[in-house]
XYZ file of C-alpha atoms in Angstrom:
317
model
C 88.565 -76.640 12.197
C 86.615 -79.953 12.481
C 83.304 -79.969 10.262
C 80.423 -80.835 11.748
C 80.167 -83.148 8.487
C 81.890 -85.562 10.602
C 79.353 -85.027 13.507
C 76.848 -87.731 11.720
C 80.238 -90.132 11.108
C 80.813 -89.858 14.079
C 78.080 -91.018 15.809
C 77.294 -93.685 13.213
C 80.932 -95.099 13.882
C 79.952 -95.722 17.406
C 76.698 -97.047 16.620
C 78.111 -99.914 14.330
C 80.615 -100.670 16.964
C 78.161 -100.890 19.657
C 75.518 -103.161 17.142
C 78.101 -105.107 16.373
C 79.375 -105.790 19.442
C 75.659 -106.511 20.957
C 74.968 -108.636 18.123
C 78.213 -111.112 19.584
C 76.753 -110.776 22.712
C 73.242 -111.956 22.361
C 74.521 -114.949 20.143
C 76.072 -116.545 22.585
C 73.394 -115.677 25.186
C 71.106 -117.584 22.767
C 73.290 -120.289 22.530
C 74.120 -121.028 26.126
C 70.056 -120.770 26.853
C 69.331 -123.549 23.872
C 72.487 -125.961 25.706
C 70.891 -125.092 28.841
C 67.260 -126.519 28.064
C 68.873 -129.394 26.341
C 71.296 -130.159 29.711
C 70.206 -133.549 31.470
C 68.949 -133.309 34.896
C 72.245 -133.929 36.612
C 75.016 -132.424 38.394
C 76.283 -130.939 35.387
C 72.558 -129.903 33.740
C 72.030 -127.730 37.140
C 75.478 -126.134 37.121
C 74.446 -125.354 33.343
C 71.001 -124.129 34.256
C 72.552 -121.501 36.628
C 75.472 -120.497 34.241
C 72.837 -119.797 31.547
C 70.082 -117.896 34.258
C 73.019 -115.797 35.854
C 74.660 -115.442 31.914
C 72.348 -112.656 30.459
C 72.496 -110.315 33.828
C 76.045 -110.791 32.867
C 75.925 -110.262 29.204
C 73.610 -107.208 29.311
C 76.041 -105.837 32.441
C 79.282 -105.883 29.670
C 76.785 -103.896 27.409
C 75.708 -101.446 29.687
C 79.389 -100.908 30.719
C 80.943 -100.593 27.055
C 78.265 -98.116 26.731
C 79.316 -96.197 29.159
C 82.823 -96.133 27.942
C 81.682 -94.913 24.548
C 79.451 -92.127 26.266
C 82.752 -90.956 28.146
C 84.485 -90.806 24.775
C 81.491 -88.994 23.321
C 81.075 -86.338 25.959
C 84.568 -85.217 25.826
C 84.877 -85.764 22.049
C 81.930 -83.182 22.013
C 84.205 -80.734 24.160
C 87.077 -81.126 21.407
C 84.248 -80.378 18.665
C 82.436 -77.149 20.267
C 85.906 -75.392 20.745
C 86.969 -76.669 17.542
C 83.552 -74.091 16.673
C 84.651 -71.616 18.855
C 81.554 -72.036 20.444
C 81.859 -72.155 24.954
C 82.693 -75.474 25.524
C 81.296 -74.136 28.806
C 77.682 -74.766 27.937
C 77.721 -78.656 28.175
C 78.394 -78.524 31.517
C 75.956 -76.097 31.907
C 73.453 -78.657 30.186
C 74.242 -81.693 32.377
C 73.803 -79.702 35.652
C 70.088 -78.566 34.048
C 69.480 -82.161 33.406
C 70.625 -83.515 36.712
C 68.125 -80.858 38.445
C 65.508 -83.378 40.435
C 62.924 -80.270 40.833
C 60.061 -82.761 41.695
C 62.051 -85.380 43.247
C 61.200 -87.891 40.727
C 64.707 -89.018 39.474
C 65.288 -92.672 41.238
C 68.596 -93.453 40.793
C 69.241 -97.183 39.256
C 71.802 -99.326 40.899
C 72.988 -99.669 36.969
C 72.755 -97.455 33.975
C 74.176 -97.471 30.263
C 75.096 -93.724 30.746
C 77.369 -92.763 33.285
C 75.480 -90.619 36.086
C 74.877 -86.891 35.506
C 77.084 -85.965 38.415
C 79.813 -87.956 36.964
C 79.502 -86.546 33.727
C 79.792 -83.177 35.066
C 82.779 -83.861 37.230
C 85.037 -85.091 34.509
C 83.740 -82.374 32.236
C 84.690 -79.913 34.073
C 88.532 -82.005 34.830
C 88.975 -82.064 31.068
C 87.723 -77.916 30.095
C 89.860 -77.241 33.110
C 92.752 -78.945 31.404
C 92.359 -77.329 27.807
C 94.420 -74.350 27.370
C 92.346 -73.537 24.009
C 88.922 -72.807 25.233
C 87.218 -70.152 24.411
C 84.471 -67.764 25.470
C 82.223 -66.109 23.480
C 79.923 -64.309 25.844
C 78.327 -61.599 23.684
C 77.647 -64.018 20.350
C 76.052 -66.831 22.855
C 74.074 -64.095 24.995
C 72.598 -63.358 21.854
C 71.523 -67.107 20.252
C 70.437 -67.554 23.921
C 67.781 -64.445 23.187
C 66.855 -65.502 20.041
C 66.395 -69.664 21.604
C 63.936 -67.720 24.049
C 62.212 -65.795 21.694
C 61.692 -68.867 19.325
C 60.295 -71.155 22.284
C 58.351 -68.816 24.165
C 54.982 -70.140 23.041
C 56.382 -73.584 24.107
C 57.526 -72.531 27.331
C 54.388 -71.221 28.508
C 52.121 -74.336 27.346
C 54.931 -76.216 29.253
C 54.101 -74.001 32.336
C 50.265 -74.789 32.025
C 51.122 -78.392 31.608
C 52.958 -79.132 34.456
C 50.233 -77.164 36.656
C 48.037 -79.658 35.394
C 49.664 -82.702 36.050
C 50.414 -81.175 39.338
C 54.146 -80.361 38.991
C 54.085 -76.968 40.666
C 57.727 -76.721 41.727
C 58.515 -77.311 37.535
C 56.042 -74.538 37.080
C 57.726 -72.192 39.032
C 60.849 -72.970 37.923
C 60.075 -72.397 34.042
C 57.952 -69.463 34.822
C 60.872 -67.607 36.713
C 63.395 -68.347 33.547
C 60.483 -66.707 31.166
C 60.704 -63.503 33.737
C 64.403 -63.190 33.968
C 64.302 -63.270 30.101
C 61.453 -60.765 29.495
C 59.515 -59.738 32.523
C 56.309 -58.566 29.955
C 52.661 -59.129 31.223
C 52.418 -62.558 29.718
C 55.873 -63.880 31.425
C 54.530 -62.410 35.132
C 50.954 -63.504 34.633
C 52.523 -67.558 34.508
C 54.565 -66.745 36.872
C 51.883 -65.882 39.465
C 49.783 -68.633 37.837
C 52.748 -71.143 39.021
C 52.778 -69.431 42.599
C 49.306 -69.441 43.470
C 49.211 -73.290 42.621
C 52.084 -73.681 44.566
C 49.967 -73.231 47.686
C 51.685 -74.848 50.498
C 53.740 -76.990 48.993
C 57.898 -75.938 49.751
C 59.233 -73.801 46.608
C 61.950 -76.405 46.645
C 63.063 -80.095 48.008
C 65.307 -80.914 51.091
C 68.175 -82.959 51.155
C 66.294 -85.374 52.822
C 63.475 -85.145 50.283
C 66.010 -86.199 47.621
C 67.368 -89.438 48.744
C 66.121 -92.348 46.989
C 64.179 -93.851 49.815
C 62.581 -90.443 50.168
C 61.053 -90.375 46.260
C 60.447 -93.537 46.369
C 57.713 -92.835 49.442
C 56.642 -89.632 47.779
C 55.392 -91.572 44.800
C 53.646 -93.689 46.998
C 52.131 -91.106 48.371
C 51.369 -89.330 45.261
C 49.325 -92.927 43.319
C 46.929 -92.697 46.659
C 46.180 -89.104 47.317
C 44.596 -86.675 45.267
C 46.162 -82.975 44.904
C 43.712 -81.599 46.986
C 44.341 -83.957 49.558
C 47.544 -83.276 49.334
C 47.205 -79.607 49.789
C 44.784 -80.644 53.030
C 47.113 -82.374 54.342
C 49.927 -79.534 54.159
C 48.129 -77.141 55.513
C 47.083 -78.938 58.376
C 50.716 -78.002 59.529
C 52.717 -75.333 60.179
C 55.436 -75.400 57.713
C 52.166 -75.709 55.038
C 50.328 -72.568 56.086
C 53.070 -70.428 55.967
C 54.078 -71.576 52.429
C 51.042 -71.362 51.600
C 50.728 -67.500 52.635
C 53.947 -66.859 51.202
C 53.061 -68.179 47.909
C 49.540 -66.368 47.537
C 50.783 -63.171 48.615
C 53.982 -63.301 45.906
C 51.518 -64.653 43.236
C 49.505 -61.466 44.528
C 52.752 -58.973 44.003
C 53.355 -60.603 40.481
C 49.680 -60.177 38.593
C 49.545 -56.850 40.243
C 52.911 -55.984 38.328
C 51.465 -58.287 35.082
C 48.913 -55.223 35.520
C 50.970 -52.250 35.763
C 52.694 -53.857 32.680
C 51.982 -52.078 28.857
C 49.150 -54.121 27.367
C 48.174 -56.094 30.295
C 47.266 -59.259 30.182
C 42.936 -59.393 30.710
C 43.639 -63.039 32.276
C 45.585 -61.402 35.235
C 42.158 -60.532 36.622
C 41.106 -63.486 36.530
C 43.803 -65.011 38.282
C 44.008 -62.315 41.079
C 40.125 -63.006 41.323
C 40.828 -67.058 42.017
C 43.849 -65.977 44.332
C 41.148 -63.442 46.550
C 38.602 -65.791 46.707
C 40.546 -68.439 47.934
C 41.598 -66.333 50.415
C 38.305 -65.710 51.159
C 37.825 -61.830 49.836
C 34.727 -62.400 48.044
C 34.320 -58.687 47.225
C 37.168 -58.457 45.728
C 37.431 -61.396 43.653
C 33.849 -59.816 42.545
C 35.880 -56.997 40.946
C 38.420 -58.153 39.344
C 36.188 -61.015 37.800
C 33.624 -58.432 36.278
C 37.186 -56.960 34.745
C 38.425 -59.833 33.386
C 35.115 -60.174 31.654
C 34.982 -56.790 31.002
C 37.822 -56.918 28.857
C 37.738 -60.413 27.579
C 34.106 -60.683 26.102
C 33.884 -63.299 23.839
C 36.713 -65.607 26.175
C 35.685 -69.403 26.598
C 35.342 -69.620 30.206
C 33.061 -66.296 29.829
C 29.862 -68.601 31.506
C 31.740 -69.995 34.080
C 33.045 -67.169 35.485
C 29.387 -65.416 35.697
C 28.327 -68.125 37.789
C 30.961 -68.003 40.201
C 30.414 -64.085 39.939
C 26.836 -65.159 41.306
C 27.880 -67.653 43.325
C 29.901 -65.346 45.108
C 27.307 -62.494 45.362
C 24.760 -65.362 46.827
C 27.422 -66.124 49.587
């Protein structure tokens, strides 16, 4: 069995080779730029001028490229390493298809990289496990380090949820939110969850084919340095495909604090979001009720003020 001893060898190995091999490179970038500024203003000195302008694209190019060779060798040496620890050599695919998910269309693609692209990655990953006769699969022992990974990052996982509400990365929300609830589906799992849906609002659950082409994202982030979330959510539900999203997504945030609810020790903040959820949708009553709850149970919370006033604010209206 390899040792993962050799893990930090490894990797070192290939960083030395790499250093070394960048440290050639930008040598004799350097010294083509110094003969180039020294080059007389002739024939010659031009044809210099443009070797030496067009020479680091060039240089850096090589080094993006050997890079990508050594990631290759990496990726599959890392296949050769997790059977060698009987653990499923399965899971790194597995990993590169999470990374390559482009939940918020964000992910412009570069005409160049120094890794190979995710797709790529995956492709010959899955050629080489398909190839090795020695895998293994160890369901049961990774179903349960999976459980324990959840239970250990929990707390992060929900901060993460509330984070990418903030910043206005519903889709993301929605998407962590739903892994917490297939893990544990407890009060505190299902209350996220409804907080990601009810944010949502009329924005699609997920992108279009369309949507994901570079041109596409590009435009989007346009969009996204000149308009404000809210006028982003105007805008949507000014059409169609917006307002029924939109109802959609308030009346499954609705189902899912409702169940956060019926759940053992419920979660006091459900009320509150239920109440947000009615009185956007205009049930001032009944956002009433479950905001006297919600302070009911949670005396002493923070946002105990603010909620009063839109209690009165409400009432007034």
């Amino acid at each position: 069995m390899l040792s993962y001893r050799l893990a930090p060898l490894l990797v070192f190995d290939w960083q030395l080779l790499q250093n070394r091999s960048n440290r050639k490179k930008f040598l004799t970038m350097n010294i083509m730029s110094a003969v180039g500024s020294y080059a007389p203003l002739s024939t010659v000195g031009a044809v210099i001028t443009i070797v030496t302008t067009v020479a680091p694209l060039i240089m850096f190019a090589t080094m993006f490229g050997y890079s990508r060779d050594l990631e290759r060798e990496a990726d599959l040496k890392g296949i050769d390493m997790m059977i060698s620890a009987e653990y499923p050599p399965e899971e790194m695919v597995q990993v590169m298809k999470l990374l390559d998910k482009d939940i918020e269309g964000e992910n412009v693609r570069l005409f160049y990289n120094d890794h190979p692209s995710l797709d790529e990655r995956i492709k010959y990953l899955s050629s080489y496990l398909g190839a090795r006769a020695d895998k293994v699969t160890a369901q049961m022992e990774l179903n349960r380090e999976r459980a324990g990974y959840f239970q250990a990052v929990l707390p992060v996982m929900r901060h993460d949820i509330q984070l990418s509400i903030n910043a206005g990365r519903f889709r993301s929300a929605v998407y962590l939110a739903q892994r917490l609830v297939d893990f544990r589906p407890d009060s505190e799992n299902l209350f996220w969850f409804a907080e990601a849906y009810r944010t949502l609002g009329p924005r699609p659950p997920q992108l279009s084919e369309r949507e994901l082409t570079n041109s596409a994202k590009k435009d989007a982030a346009k969009k996204r340095q000149k308009r404000t979330m809210e006028e982003e959510e105007r805008d949507l539900l000014a059409t169609p495909a917006g307002k029924e999203n939109w109802q959609q997504h308030q009346q499954k945030a609705e189902e899912l604090y409702l169940r956060a609810l019926n759940t053992e020790n419920p979660l006091p903040a459900s009320h509150r979001g239920l109440a947000m959820l009615y009185e956007k949708l205009g049930r001032a009553n009944d956002a009433v009720v479950e905001y006297k709850k919600y302070i009911d149970l949670s005396p002493s919370s923070p946002d105990r003020e603010r909620i009063l006033r839109r209690i009165e604010g409400l009432r007034r209206n």
